[in-house]
C-alpha atoms as a printed R data frame, in Angstrom:
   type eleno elety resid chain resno      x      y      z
1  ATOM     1    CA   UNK     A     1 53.766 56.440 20.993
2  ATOM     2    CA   UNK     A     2 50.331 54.985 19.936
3  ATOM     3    CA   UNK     A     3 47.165 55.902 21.300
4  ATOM     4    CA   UNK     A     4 45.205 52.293 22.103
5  ATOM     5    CA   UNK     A     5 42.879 53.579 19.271
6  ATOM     6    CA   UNK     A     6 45.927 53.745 16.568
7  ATOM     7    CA   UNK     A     7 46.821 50.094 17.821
8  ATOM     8    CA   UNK     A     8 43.367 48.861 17.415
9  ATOM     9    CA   UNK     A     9 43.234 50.559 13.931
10 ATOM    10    CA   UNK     A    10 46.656 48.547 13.050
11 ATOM    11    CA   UNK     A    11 45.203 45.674 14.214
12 ATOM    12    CA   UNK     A    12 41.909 46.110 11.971
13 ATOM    13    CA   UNK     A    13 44.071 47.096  8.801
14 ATOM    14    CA   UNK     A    14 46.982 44.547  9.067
15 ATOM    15    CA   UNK     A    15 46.548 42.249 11.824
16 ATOM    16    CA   UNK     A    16 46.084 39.271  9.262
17 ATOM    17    CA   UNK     A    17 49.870 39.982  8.045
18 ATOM    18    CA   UNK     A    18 51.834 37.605 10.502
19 ATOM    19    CA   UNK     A    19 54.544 39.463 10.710
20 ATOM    20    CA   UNK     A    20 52.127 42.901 12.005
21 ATOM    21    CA   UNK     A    21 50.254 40.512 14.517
22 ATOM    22    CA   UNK     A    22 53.304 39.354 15.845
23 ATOM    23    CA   UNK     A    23 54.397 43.030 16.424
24 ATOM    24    CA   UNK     A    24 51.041 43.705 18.262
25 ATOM    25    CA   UNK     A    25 51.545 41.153 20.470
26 ATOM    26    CA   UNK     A    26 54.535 42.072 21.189
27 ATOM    27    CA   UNK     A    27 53.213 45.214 21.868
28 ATOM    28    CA   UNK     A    28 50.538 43.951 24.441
29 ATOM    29    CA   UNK     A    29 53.235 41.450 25.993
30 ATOM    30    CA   UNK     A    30 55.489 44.708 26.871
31 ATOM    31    CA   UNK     A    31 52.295 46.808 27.969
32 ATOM    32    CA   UNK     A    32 51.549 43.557 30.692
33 ATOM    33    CA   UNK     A    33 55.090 43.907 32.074
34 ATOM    34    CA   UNK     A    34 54.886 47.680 32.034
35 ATOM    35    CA   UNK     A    35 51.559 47.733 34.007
36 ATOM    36    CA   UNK     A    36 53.211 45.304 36.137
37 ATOM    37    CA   UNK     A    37 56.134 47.639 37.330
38 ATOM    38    CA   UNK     A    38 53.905 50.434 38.156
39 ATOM    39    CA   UNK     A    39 51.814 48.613 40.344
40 ATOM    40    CA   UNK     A    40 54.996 47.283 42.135
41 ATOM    41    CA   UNK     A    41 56.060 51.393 42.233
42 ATOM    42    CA   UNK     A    42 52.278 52.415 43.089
43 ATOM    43    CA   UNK     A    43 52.284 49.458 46.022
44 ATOM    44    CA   UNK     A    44 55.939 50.945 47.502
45 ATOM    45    CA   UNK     A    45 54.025 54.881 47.979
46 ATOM    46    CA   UNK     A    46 55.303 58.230 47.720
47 ATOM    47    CA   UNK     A    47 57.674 58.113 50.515
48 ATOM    48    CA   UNK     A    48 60.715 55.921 49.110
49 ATOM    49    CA   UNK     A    49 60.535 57.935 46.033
50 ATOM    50    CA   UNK     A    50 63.951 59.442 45.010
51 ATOM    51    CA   UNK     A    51 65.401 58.550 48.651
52 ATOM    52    CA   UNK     A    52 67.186 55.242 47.470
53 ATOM    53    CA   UNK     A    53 67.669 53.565 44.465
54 ATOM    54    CA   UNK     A    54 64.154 51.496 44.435
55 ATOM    55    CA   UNK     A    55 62.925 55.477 44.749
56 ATOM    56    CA   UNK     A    56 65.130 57.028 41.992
57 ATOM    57    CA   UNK     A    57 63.977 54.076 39.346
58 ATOM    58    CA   UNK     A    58 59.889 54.334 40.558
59 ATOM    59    CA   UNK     A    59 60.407 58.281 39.706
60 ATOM    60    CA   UNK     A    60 62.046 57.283 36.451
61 ATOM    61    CA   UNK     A    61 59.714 54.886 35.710
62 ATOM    62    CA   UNK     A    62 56.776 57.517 36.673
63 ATOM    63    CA   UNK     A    63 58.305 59.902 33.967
64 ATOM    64    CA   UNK     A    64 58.695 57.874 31.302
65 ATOM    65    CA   UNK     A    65 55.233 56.834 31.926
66 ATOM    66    CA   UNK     A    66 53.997 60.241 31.571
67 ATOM    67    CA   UNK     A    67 54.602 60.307 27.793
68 ATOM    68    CA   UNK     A    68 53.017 56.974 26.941
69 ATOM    69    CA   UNK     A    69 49.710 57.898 25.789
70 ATOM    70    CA   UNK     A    70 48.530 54.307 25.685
71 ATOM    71    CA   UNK     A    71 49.112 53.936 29.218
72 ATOM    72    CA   UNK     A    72 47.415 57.787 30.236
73 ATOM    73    CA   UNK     A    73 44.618 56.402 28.187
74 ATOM    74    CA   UNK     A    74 44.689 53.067 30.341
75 ATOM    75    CA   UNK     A    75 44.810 55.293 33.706
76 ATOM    76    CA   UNK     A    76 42.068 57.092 32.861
């Protein structure tokens, strides 16, 4: 898991290889769509959380979040 520091280092040291800028926008295309999906789990609240299936996946979703430093570093 990189920190948004390590990926702006990569970026700085290899980002003219085509194949490494590729990768890093990769990267930022998959960090859009997971910003995206916690919004949508932020916007349903606390209350459908783990009560249906909608709840079970935002509480998933909300753990695996908890590991990505890049996106602790974007909440904070």
């Amino acid at each position: 898991m990189f920190s948004l520091a390590q990926l702006q280092q990569i970026s700085g040291r290899y980002g003219g290889d085509p194949l490494v800028h590729r990768l890093l926008v990769e990267i930022r295309a998959l960090q859009v769509i997971v910003r995206r999906a916690y919004q949508v789990a932020e916007s349903a609240g606390l209350s459908s959380r783990e009560v249906d299936a909608f709840g079970i996946a935002v509480a998933a979703l909300h753990e695996e979040l908890s590991g990505e430093t890049w996106f602790q570093e974007e909440l904070a």
